[in-house]
mmCIF file of C-alpha atoms in Angstrom:
data_model
loop_
_atom_site.group_PDB
_atom_site.id
_atom_site.type_symbol
_atom_site.label_atom_id
_atom_site.label_comp_id
_atom_site.label_asym_id
_atom_site.label_seq_id
_atom_site.Cartn_x
_atom_site.Cartn_y
_atom_site.Cartn_z
ATOM 1 C CA MET A 21 0.000 0.000 0.000
ATOM 2 C CA ILE A 22 2.805 2.418 0.888
ATOM 3 C CA LEU A 23 4.556 1.616 -2.385
ATOM 4 C CA ARG A 24 1.341 2.289 -4.334
ATOM 5 C CA TYR A 25 0.919 5.724 -2.745
ATOM 6 C CA ALA A 26 4.586 6.504 -3.371
ATOM 7 C CA ILE A 27 4.170 5.676 -7.066
ATOM 8 C CA LEU A 28 1.026 7.824 -7.275
ATOM 9 C CA ILE A 29 2.726 10.800 -5.623
ATOM 10 C CA SER A 30 5.724 10.402 -7.921
ATOM 11 C CA ALA A 31 3.452 10.339 -10.981
ATOM 12 C CA LEU A 32 1.575 13.450 -9.882
ATOM 13 C CA PHE A 33 4.842 15.252 -9.204
ATOM 14 C CA SER A 34 6.097 14.306 -12.660
ATOM 15 C CA LEU A 35 2.927 15.664 -14.258
ATOM 16 C CA SER A 36 3.228 18.930 -12.356
ATOM 17 C CA LEU A 37 6.796 19.332 -13.660
ATOM 18 C CA GLN A 38 5.482 18.975 -17.214
ATOM 19 C CA ALA A 39 2.878 21.707 -16.847
ATOM 20 C CA ALA A 40 3.530 24.870 -18.846
ATOM 21 C CA ARG A 41 1.941 28.239 -19.513
ATOM 22 C CA LEU A 42 0.996 29.483 -22.963
ATOM 23 C CA ASP A 43 0.622 33.263 -23.285
ATOM 24 C CA VAL A 44 -1.422 34.398 -26.295
ATOM 25 C CA SER A 45 -1.844 37.914 -27.673
ATOM 26 C CA LEU A 46 -3.914 39.037 -30.638
ATOM 27 C CA LYS A 47 -3.948 42.231 -32.690
ATOM 28 C CA THR A 48 -6.536 43.109 -35.314
ATOM 29 C CA SER A 49 -5.641 44.290 -38.814
ATOM 30 C CA ASP A 50 -5.673 47.909 -37.583
ATOM 31 C CA ASP A 51 -3.552 47.125 -34.491
ATOM 32 C CA SER A 52 -6.443 47.272 -32.040
ATOM 33 C CA VAL A 53 -7.491 44.530 -29.605
ATOM 34 C CA LEU A 54 -10.580 42.332 -29.465
ATOM 35 C CA PRO A 55 -11.449 41.504 -25.834
ATOM 36 C CA GLY A 56 -13.604 38.442 -25.312
ATOM 37 C CA THR A 57 -12.017 36.505 -28.158
ATOM 38 C CA VAL A 58 -12.151 32.801 -27.344
ATOM 39 C CA VAL A 59 -8.791 31.024 -27.128
ATOM 40 C CA TYR A 60 -8.640 27.240 -26.757
ATOM 41 C CA LEU A 61 -6.368 24.250 -27.293
ATOM 42 C CA THR A 62 -7.317 20.877 -28.754
ATOM 43 C CA SER A 63 -5.182 17.770 -29.129
ATOM 44 C CA ALA A 64 -5.084 14.517 -31.042
ATOM 45 C CA GLN A 65 -4.729 12.876 -27.636
ATOM 46 C CA PRO A 66 -7.820 12.363 -25.443
ATOM 47 C CA LEU A 67 -8.511 15.344 -23.187
ATOM 48 C CA PRO A 68 -10.367 15.360 -19.848
ATOM 49 C CA PRO A 69 -14.157 15.740 -20.246
ATOM 50 C CA ALA A 70 -16.204 18.377 -18.469
ATOM 51 C CA SER A 71 -16.544 17.642 -14.771
ATOM 52 C CA GLU A 72 -19.802 16.061 -13.679
ATOM 53 C CA GLY A 73 -22.300 18.787 -12.814
ATOM 54 C CA ALA A 74 -20.386 21.541 -14.644
ATOM 55 C CA THR A 75 -22.634 24.606 -15.039
ATOM 56 C CA ALA A 76 -22.432 28.109 -16.486
ATOM 57 C CA GLU A 77 -24.800 31.048 -16.778
ATOM 58 C CA MET A 78 -26.051 33.305 -19.583
ATOM 59 C CA ASP A 79 -28.081 36.169 -18.114
ATOM 60 C CA GLN A 80 -30.151 38.995 -19.610
ATOM 61 C CA VAL A 81 -29.314 42.417 -18.192
ATOM 62 C CA ASN A 82 -30.564 45.763 -19.528
ATOM 63 C CA LYS A 83 -31.965 44.018 -22.601
ATOM 64 C CA GLN A 84 -28.605 42.500 -23.497
ATOM 65 C CA PHE A 85 -27.078 39.067 -23.072
ATOM 66 C CA LYS A 86 -24.499 38.949 -20.321
ATOM 67 C CA PRO A 87 -21.859 37.920 -21.069
ATOM 68 C CA HIS A 88 -22.015 38.720 -24.760
ATOM 69 C CA ILE A 89 -19.793 35.704 -25.439
ATOM 70 C CA LEU A 90 -19.761 32.689 -23.128
ATOM 71 C CA VAL A 91 -17.329 29.807 -23.635
ATOM 72 C CA VAL A 92 -17.928 26.391 -22.058
ATOM 73 C CA GLN A 93 -16.647 22.858 -22.434
ATOM 74 C CA LYS A 94 -18.883 20.370 -24.206
ATOM 75 C CA GLY A 95 -21.088 18.647 -21.656
ATOM 76 C CA THR A 96 -21.711 21.770 -19.564
ATOM 77 C CA GLN A 97 -25.211 22.678 -18.373
ATOM 78 C CA ILE A 98 -26.125 26.353 -18.904
ATOM 79 C CA ARG A 99 -28.663 28.332 -16.907
ATOM 80 C CA PHE A 100 -30.605 31.239 -18.468
ATOM 81 C CA PRO A 101 -31.790 33.539 -15.670
ATOM 82 C CA ASN A 102 -33.520 36.830 -16.468
ATOM 83 C CA SER A 103 -32.291 39.753 -14.369
ATOM 84 C CA ASP A 104 -34.501 42.223 -16.251
ATOM 85 C CA SER A 105 -37.990 43.128 -15.055
ATOM 86 C CA ILE A 106 -39.427 42.396 -18.510
ATOM 87 C CA GLN A 107 -40.043 39.218 -20.473
ATOM 88 C CA HIS A 108 -37.454 37.743 -22.820
ATOM 89 C CA HIS A 109 -37.878 34.906 -25.294
ATOM 90 C CA VAL A 110 -34.436 33.423 -25.909
ATOM 91 C CA TYR A 111 -33.897 31.129 -28.871
ATOM 92 C CA SER A 112 -31.220 29.556 -31.040
ATOM 93 C CA PHE A 113 -31.441 27.846 -34.414
ATOM 94 C CA SER A 114 -27.730 26.980 -34.476
ATOM 95 C CA PRO A 115 -26.790 23.399 -35.435
ATOM 96 C CA ALA A 116 -24.773 23.062 -32.217
ATOM 97 C CA LYS A 117 -27.896 23.755 -30.115
ATOM 98 C CA THR A 118 -31.500 24.546 -31.042
ATOM 99 C CA PHE A 119 -33.897 25.649 -28.293
ATOM 100 C CA GLU A 120 -36.468 28.193 -27.138
ATOM 101 C CA LEU A 121 -37.002 29.594 -23.637
ATOM 102 C CA LYS A 122 -39.674 32.037 -22.533
ATOM 103 C CA LEU A 123 -38.099 33.837 -19.599
ATOM 104 C CA TYR A 124 -39.971 35.832 -16.960
ATOM 105 C CA LYS A 125 -38.637 37.835 -14.052
ATOM 106 C CA ASP A 126 -39.443 35.203 -11.433
ATOM 107 C CA HIS A 127 -39.211 32.112 -13.646
ATOM 108 C CA HIS A 128 -36.047 30.018 -13.448
ATOM 109 C CA PRO A 129 -36.035 27.301 -16.126
ATOM 110 C CA ALA A 130 -33.935 24.189 -15.694
ATOM 111 C CA PRO A 131 -30.422 24.423 -17.161
ATOM 112 C CA LEU A 132 -29.906 23.119 -20.683
ATOM 113 C CA PRO A 133 -27.154 20.652 -21.641
ATOM 114 C CA PHE A 134 -24.741 21.740 -24.374
ATOM 115 C CA ASP A 135 -23.360 18.474 -25.720
ATOM 116 C CA LYS A 136 -22.147 19.471 -29.191
ATOM 117 C CA ALA A 137 -19.111 21.601 -29.974
ATOM 118 C CA GLY A 138 -19.692 24.703 -32.088
ATOM 119 C CA GLN A 139 -20.906 28.292 -32.046
ATOM 120 C CA VAL A 140 -24.417 28.870 -30.711
ATOM 121 C CA GLU A 141 -25.969 32.185 -31.733
ATOM 122 C CA LEU A 142 -28.628 33.521 -29.352
ATOM 123 C CA GLY A 143 -31.474 35.899 -30.113
ATOM 124 C CA CYS A 144 -34.600 37.219 -28.414
ATOM 125 C CA ASN A 145 -38.006 37.111 -30.097
ATOM 126 C CA VAL A 146 -39.091 40.142 -28.064
ATOM 127 C CA HIS A 147 -36.019 42.339 -28.639
ATOM 128 C CA ASP A 148 -34.525 41.907 -32.111
ATOM 129 C CA TRP A 149 -31.287 43.729 -31.280
ATOM 130 C CA MET A 150 -30.295 41.276 -28.558
ATOM 131 C CA LEU A 151 -27.520 38.995 -29.748
ATOM 132 C CA GLY A 152 -25.272 36.685 -27.781
ATOM 133 C CA TYR A 153 -22.984 33.742 -28.366
ATOM 134 C CA ILE A 154 -22.075 30.524 -26.621
ATOM 135 C CA MET A 155 -18.878 28.894 -27.813
ATOM 136 C CA VAL A 156 -18.938 25.192 -26.961
ATOM 137 C CA VAL A 157 -15.450 23.669 -27.157
ATOM 138 C CA ASP A 158 -14.331 20.058 -26.865
ATOM 139 C CA THR A 159 -11.480 20.766 -24.449
ATOM 140 C CA PRO A 160 -10.939 21.886 -20.858
ATOM 141 C CA TYR A 161 -8.188 24.264 -22.001
ATOM 142 C CA PHE A 162 -9.957 27.489 -22.921
ATOM 143 C CA THR A 163 -10.043 31.154 -21.942
ATOM 144 C CA GLN A 164 -10.835 34.604 -23.380
ATOM 145 C CA LEU A 165 -8.687 37.603 -24.218
ATOM 146 C CA ASN A 166 -8.717 40.419 -21.664
ATOM 147 C CA LYS A 167 -8.990 44.159 -22.380
ATOM 148 C CA GLN A 168 -5.340 44.207 -23.365
ATOM 149 C CA GLY A 169 -5.884 41.471 -25.955
ATOM 150 C CA GLN A 170 -3.980 38.888 -23.924
ATOM 151 C CA ALA A 171 -4.711 35.525 -22.325
ATOM 152 C CA SER A 172 -2.854 32.678 -20.610
ATOM 153 C CA LEU A 173 -3.475 28.946 -20.436
ATOM 154 C CA ASP A 174 -1.837 26.507 -18.017
ATOM 155 C CA VAL A 175 -1.675 23.095 -19.680
ATOM 156 C CA PRO A 176 0.403 19.904 -19.620
ATOM 157 C CA ALA A 177 3.321 19.911 -22.049
ATOM 158 C CA GLY A 178 2.470 18.358 -25.402
ATOM 159 C CA ASP A 179 1.305 18.914 -28.976
ATOM 160 C CA TYR A 180 -1.828 21.001 -29.469
ATOM 161 C CA THR A 181 -3.768 23.046 -31.980
ATOM 162 C CA LEU A 182 -4.401 26.624 -30.897
ATOM 163 C CA HIS A 183 -7.771 28.035 -31.962
ATOM 164 C CA ILE A 184 -8.937 31.676 -31.996
ATOM 165 C CA ARG A 185 -12.657 32.428 -32.395
ATOM 166 C CA HIS A 186 -14.847 35.543 -32.262
ATOM 167 C CA PRO A 187 -18.053 36.302 -34.214
ATOM 168 C CA ARG A 188 -16.554 39.565 -35.521
ATOM 169 C CA ILE A 189 -13.501 37.897 -37.068
ATOM 170 C CA GLN A 190 -13.683 37.495 -40.857
ATOM 171 C CA ASP A 191 -10.385 35.688 -41.388
ATOM 172 C CA ASP A 192 -10.711 32.140 -42.706
ATOM 173 C CA ALA A 193 -11.088 29.662 -39.852
ATOM 174 C CA ALA A 194 -8.117 27.617 -41.088
ATOM 175 C CA SER A 195 -5.844 30.636 -40.651
ATOM 176 C CA LEU A 196 -6.998 30.930 -37.033
ATOM 177 C CA ASP A 197 -5.804 27.408 -36.152
ATOM 178 C CA GLN A 198 -2.119 26.958 -35.382
ATOM 179 C CA ALA A 199 -0.154 23.888 -34.332
ATOM 180 C CA VAL A 200 1.872 24.467 -31.174
ATOM 181 C CA THR A 201 4.243 22.226 -29.279
ATOM 182 C CA ILE A 202 4.328 23.263 -25.642
ATOM 183 C CA LYS A 203 7.464 22.206 -23.794
ATOM 184 C CA GLY A 204 7.695 25.090 -21.351
ATOM 185 C CA ASN A 205 6.383 28.598 -20.838
ATOM 186 C CA GLN A 206 6.047 30.280 -24.216
ATOM 187 C CA GLN A 207 4.298 33.086 -26.084
ATOM 188 C CA VAL A 208 2.273 33.182 -29.289
ATOM 189 C CA GLN A 209 1.520 36.496 -30.977
ATOM 190 C CA LEU A 210 -1.210 36.556 -33.622
ATOM 191 C CA ARG A 211 -2.475 39.190 -36.032
ATOM 192 C CA LEU A 212 -5.657 39.245 -38.102
ATOM 193 C CA ASN A 213 -5.538 40.022 -41.807
ATOM 194 C CA GLN A 214 -9.157 40.974 -42.452
ATOM 195 C CA PRO A 215 -11.062 43.915 -40.909
ATOM 196 C CA LEU A 216 -13.585 43.059 -38.226
ATOM 197 C CA LEU A 217 -17.323 42.867 -38.742
ATOM 198 C CA PRO A 218 -19.285 45.698 -37.055
ATOM 199 C CA GLY A 219 -19.586 45.431 -33.293
ATOM 200 C CA ALA A 220 -22.591 45.843 -31.025
ATOM 201 C CA ASP A 221 -21.671 49.488 -30.366
ATOM 202 C CA ASP A 222 -22.097 50.226 -34.074
ATOM 203 C CA PHE A 223 -25.825 49.420 -33.964
ATOM 204 C CA GLU A 224 -28.801 51.140 -32.416
ATOM 205 C CA ASP A 225 -31.133 49.190 -30.125
ATOM 206 C CA GLN A 226 -33.812 48.949 -32.810
ATOM 207 C CA ASP A 227 -31.420 47.605 -35.424
ATOM 208 C CA GLU A 228 -31.083 43.947 -36.274
ATOM 209 C CA PHE A 229 -27.590 42.487 -36.483
ATOM 210 C CA SER A 230 -27.932 41.404 -40.115
ATOM 211 C CA GLY A 231 -24.231 41.944 -40.801
ATOM 212 C CA TYR A 232 -22.919 40.568 -37.522
ATOM 213 C CA GLU A 233 -22.422 36.826 -37.583
#
């Protein structure tokens, strides 16, 4: 028994020595930043699934989705509370998740499972200008860029594919995927080639986001 625990401790210590940090920064074609951009790593090797009972939350605040972009691991349950004092009718027709929820101030529907990787675009049947996104990724290694356009991921050393996603990015998806071999702490600096699609601040409340995918 003592030998078994010693082997386990040794294995865990070895894994901790192999852990590394990947720092990612992104600049747009006009040298600005794009906070909220989703950054994640996938691998040809099996990755840990979402923990049992993993949950996240997509709220409605001041007639907007909050957060505007939510990233979760496949298998996560997502709650849709309504912090506004008015009714919302949230829906998605995205292939990764199709659903409808009529939300009232004091109504708390059961969380929905998100079991398919992909981008889920959210709308509201009551307020056409409301638009939100859920990025469902098949990996536990994900984060989002901060206001400085930077993010960090702590992962085991190994071979990965780095992915960058945001609904305003027009660059081809293939150009946003980059093979990386992580052996120790390292940095990756990326730059977009195409201009961004219009952002939420470029629209009035009564406008529909017909050009914003």
